[in-house]
PDB file of C-alpha atoms in Angstrom:
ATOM      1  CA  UNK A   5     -30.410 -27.272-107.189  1.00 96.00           C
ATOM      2  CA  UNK A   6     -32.760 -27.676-104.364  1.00 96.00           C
ATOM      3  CA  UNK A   7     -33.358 -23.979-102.836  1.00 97.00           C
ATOM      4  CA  UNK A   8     -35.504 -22.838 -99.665  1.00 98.00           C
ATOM      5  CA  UNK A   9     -35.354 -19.562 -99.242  1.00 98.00           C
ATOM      6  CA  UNK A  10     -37.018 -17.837 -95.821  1.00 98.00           C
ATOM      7  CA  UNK A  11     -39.126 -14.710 -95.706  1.00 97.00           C
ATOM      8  CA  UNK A  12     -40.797 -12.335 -93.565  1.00 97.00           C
ATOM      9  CA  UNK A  13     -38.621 -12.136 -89.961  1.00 97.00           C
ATOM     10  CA  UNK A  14     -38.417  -9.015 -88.945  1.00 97.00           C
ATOM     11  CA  UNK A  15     -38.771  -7.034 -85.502  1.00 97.00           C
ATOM     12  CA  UNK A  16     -42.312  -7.043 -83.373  1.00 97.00           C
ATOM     13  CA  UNK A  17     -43.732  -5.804 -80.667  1.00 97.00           C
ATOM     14  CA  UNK A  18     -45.168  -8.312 -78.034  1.00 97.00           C
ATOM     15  CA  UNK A  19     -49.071  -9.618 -79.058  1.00 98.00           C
ATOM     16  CA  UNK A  20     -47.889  -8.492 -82.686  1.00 98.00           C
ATOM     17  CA  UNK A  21     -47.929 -11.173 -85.386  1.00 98.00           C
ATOM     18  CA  UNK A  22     -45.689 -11.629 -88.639  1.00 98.00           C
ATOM     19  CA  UNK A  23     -45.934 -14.410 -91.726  1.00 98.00           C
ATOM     20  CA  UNK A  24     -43.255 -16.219 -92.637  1.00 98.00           C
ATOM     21  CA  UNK A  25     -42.510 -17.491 -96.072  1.00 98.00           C
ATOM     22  CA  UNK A  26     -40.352 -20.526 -97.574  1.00 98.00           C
ATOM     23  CA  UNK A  27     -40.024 -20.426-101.312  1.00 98.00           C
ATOM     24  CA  UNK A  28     -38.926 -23.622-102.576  1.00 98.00           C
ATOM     25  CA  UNK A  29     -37.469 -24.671-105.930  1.00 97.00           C
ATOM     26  CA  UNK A  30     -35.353 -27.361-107.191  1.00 96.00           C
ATOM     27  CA  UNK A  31     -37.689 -30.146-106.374  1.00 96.00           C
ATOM     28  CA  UNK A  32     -40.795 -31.721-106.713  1.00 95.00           C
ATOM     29  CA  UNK A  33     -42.416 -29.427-103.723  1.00 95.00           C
ATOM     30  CA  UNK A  34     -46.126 -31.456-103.440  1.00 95.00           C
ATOM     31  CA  UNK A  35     -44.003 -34.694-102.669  1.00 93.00           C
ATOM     32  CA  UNK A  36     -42.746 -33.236 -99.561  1.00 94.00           C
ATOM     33  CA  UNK A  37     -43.131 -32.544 -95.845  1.00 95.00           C
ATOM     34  CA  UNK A  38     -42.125 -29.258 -95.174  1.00 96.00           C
ATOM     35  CA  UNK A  39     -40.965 -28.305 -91.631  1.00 97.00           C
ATOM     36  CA  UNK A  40     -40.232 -25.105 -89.345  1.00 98.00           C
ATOM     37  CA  UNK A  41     -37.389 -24.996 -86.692  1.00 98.00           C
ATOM     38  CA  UNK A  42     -35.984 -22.181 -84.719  1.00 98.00           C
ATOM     39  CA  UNK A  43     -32.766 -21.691 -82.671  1.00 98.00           C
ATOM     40  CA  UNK A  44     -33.239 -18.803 -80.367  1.00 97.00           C
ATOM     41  CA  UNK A  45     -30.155 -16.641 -79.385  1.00 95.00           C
ATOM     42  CA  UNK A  46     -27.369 -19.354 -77.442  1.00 95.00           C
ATOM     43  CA  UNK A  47     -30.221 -21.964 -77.228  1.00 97.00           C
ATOM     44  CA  UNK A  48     -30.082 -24.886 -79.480  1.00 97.00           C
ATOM     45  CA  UNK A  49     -32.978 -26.230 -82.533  1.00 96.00           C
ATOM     46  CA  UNK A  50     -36.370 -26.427 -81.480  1.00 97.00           C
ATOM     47  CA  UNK A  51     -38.939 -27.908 -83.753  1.00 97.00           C
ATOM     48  CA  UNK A  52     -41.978 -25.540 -84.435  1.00 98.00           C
ATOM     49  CA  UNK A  53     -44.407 -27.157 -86.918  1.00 98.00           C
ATOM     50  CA  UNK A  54     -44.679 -29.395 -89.654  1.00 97.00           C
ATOM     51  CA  UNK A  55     -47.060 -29.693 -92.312  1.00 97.00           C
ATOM     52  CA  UNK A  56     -47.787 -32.863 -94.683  1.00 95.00           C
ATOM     53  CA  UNK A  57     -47.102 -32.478 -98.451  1.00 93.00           C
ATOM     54  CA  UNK A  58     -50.904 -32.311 -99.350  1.00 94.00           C
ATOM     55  CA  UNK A  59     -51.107 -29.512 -96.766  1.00 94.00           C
ATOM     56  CA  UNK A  60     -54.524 -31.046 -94.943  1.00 95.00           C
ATOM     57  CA  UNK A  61     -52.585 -32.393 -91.894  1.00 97.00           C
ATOM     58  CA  UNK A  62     -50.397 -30.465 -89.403  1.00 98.00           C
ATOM     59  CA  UNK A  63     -48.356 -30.561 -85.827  1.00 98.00           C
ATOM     60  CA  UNK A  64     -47.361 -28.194 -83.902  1.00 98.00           C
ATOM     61  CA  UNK A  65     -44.951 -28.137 -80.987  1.00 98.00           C
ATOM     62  CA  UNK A  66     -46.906 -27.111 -77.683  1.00 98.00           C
ATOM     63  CA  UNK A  67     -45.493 -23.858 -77.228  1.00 97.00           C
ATOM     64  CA  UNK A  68     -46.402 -22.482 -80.354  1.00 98.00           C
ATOM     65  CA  UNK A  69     -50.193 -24.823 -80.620  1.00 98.00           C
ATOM     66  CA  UNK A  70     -53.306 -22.165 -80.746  1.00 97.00           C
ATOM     67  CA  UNK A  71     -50.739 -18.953 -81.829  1.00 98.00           C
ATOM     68  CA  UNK A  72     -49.031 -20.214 -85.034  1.00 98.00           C
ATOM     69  CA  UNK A  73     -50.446 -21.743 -88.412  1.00 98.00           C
ATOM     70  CA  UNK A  74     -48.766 -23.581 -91.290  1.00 98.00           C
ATOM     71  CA  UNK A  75     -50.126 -23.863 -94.255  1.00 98.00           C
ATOM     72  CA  UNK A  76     -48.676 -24.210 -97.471  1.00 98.00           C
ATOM     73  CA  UNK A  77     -49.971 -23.342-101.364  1.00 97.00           C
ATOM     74  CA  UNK A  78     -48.237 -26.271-103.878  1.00 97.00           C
ATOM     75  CA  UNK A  79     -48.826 -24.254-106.780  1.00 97.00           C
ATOM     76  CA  UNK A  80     -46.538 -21.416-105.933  1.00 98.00           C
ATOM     77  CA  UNK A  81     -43.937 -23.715-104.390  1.00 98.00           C
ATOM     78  CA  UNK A  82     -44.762 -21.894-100.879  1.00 98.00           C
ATOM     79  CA  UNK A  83     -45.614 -22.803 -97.369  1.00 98.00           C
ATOM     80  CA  UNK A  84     -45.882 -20.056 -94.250  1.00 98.00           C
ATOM     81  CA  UNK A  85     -45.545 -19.868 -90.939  1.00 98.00           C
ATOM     82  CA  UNK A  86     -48.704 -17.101 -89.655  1.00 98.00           C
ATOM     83  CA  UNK A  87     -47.467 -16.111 -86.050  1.00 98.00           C
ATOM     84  CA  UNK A  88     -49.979 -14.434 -83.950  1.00 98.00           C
ATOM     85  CA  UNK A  89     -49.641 -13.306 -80.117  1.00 98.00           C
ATOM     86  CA  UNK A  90     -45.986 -13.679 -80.455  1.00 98.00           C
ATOM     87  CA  UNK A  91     -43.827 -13.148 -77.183  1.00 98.00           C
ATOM     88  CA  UNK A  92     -39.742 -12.520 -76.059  1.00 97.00           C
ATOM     89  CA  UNK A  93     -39.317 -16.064 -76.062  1.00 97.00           C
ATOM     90  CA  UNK A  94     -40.250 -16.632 -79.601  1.00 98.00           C
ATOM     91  CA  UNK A  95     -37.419 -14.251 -80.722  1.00 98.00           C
ATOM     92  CA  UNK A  96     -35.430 -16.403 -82.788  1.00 98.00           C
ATOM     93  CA  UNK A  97     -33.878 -17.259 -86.181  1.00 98.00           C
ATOM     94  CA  UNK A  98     -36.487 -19.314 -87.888  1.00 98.00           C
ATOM     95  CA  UNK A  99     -35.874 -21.779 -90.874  1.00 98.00           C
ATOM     96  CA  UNK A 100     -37.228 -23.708 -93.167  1.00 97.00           C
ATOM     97  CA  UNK A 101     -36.266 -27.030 -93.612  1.00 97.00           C
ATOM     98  CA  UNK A 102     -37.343 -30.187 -96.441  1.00 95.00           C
ATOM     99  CA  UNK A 103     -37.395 -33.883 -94.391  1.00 91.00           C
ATOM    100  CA  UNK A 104     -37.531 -37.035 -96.532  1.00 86.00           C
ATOM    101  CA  UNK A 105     -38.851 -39.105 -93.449  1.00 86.00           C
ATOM    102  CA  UNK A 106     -42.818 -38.632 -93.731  1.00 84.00           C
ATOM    103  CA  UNK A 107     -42.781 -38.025 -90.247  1.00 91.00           C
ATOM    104  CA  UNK A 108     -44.311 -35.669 -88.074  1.00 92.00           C
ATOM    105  CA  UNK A 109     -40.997 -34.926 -86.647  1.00 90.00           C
ATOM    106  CA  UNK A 110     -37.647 -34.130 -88.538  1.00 91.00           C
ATOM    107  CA  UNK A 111     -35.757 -37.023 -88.269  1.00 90.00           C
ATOM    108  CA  UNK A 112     -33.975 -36.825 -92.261  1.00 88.00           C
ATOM    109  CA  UNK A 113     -33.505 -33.335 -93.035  1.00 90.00           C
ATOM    110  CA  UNK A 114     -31.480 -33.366 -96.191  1.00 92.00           C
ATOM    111  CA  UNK A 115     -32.249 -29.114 -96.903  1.00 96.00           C
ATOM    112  CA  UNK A 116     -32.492 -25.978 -95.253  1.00 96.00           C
ATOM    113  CA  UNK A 117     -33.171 -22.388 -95.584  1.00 96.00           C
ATOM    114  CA  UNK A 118     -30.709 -19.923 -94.676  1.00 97.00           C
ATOM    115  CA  UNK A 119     -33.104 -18.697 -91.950  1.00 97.00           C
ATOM    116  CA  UNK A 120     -34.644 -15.584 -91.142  1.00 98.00           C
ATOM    117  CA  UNK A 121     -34.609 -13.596 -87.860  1.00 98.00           C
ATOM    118  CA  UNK A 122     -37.400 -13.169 -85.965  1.00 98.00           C
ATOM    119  CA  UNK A 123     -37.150 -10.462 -82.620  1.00 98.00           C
ATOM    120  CA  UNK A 124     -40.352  -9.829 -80.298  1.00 98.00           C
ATOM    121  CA  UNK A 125     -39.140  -6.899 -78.326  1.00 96.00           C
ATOM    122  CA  UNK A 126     -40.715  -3.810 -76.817  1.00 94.00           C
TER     123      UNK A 126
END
C-alpha cells in the first residue's frame, strides 16, 4: 500500500522557519517525482515545489523561490520541505503528493499525504 505520510507543521512566528517531512513507503521511492502543494484556509491548491527522483534538479513556485528548499534522501524513503523567512500568507495545510508525469508540474497525481498544518502567526 502506497503511504505518504507528512511531518513537521506546526505554529511559527513570522521570519521563523520549520522542516517538513514526507515519509514514503509502498513504492519504489527513487523512481519518483515527489511534489509539495498547499491549500491555505478557503483558498484552493497551490503548487509549492517539486523535486526530480534523483533529487539533483528542482522548481519552485515564485512565491516560495529563495525561502524554501526541497531536497530529498532515497535511502530513508524521505524528502523535506526546509521553510525559512516564512510569512501569514504561507499559513496553510501542506501535503505531500507522488506524480507519475515526470513533469515539473503535477499534472498525474495518483497519491497524497494526509497533510500537515502549517500557521505563521504572531
Amino acid at each position: 500500500e502506497v503511504q505518504l505520510v507528512e511531518s513537521g507543521g506546526g505554529l511559527v512566528q513570522p521570519g521563523g522557519s520549520l522542516r517538513l517531512s514526507c515519509a514514503a513507503s509502498g513504492f519504489t521511492f527513487s523512481g519518483y517525482w515527489i511534489y509539495w502543494v498547499r491549500q491555505a484556509p478557503g483558498k484552493g491548491l497551490e503548487w509549492v515545489s517539486t523535486i526530480n527522483s534523483g533529487g539533483g534538479t528542482t522548481y519552485y513556485a515564485d512565491s516560495v523561490k529563495g525561502r524554501f528548499t526541497i531536497s530529498r534522501d532515497n535511502a530513508k524513503n524521505t524528502v523535506y520541505l526546509q521553510m525559512n523567512s516564512l510569512k501569514p500568507e504561507d499559513t496553510a495545510v501542506y501535503y505531500c503528493v507522488r506524480d507519475s508525469s515526470g513533469s515539473w508540474y503535477p499534472i498525474l497525481v495518483d497519491y497524497w499525504g494526509k497533510g500537515t498544518l502549517v500557521t505563521i502567526s504572531s
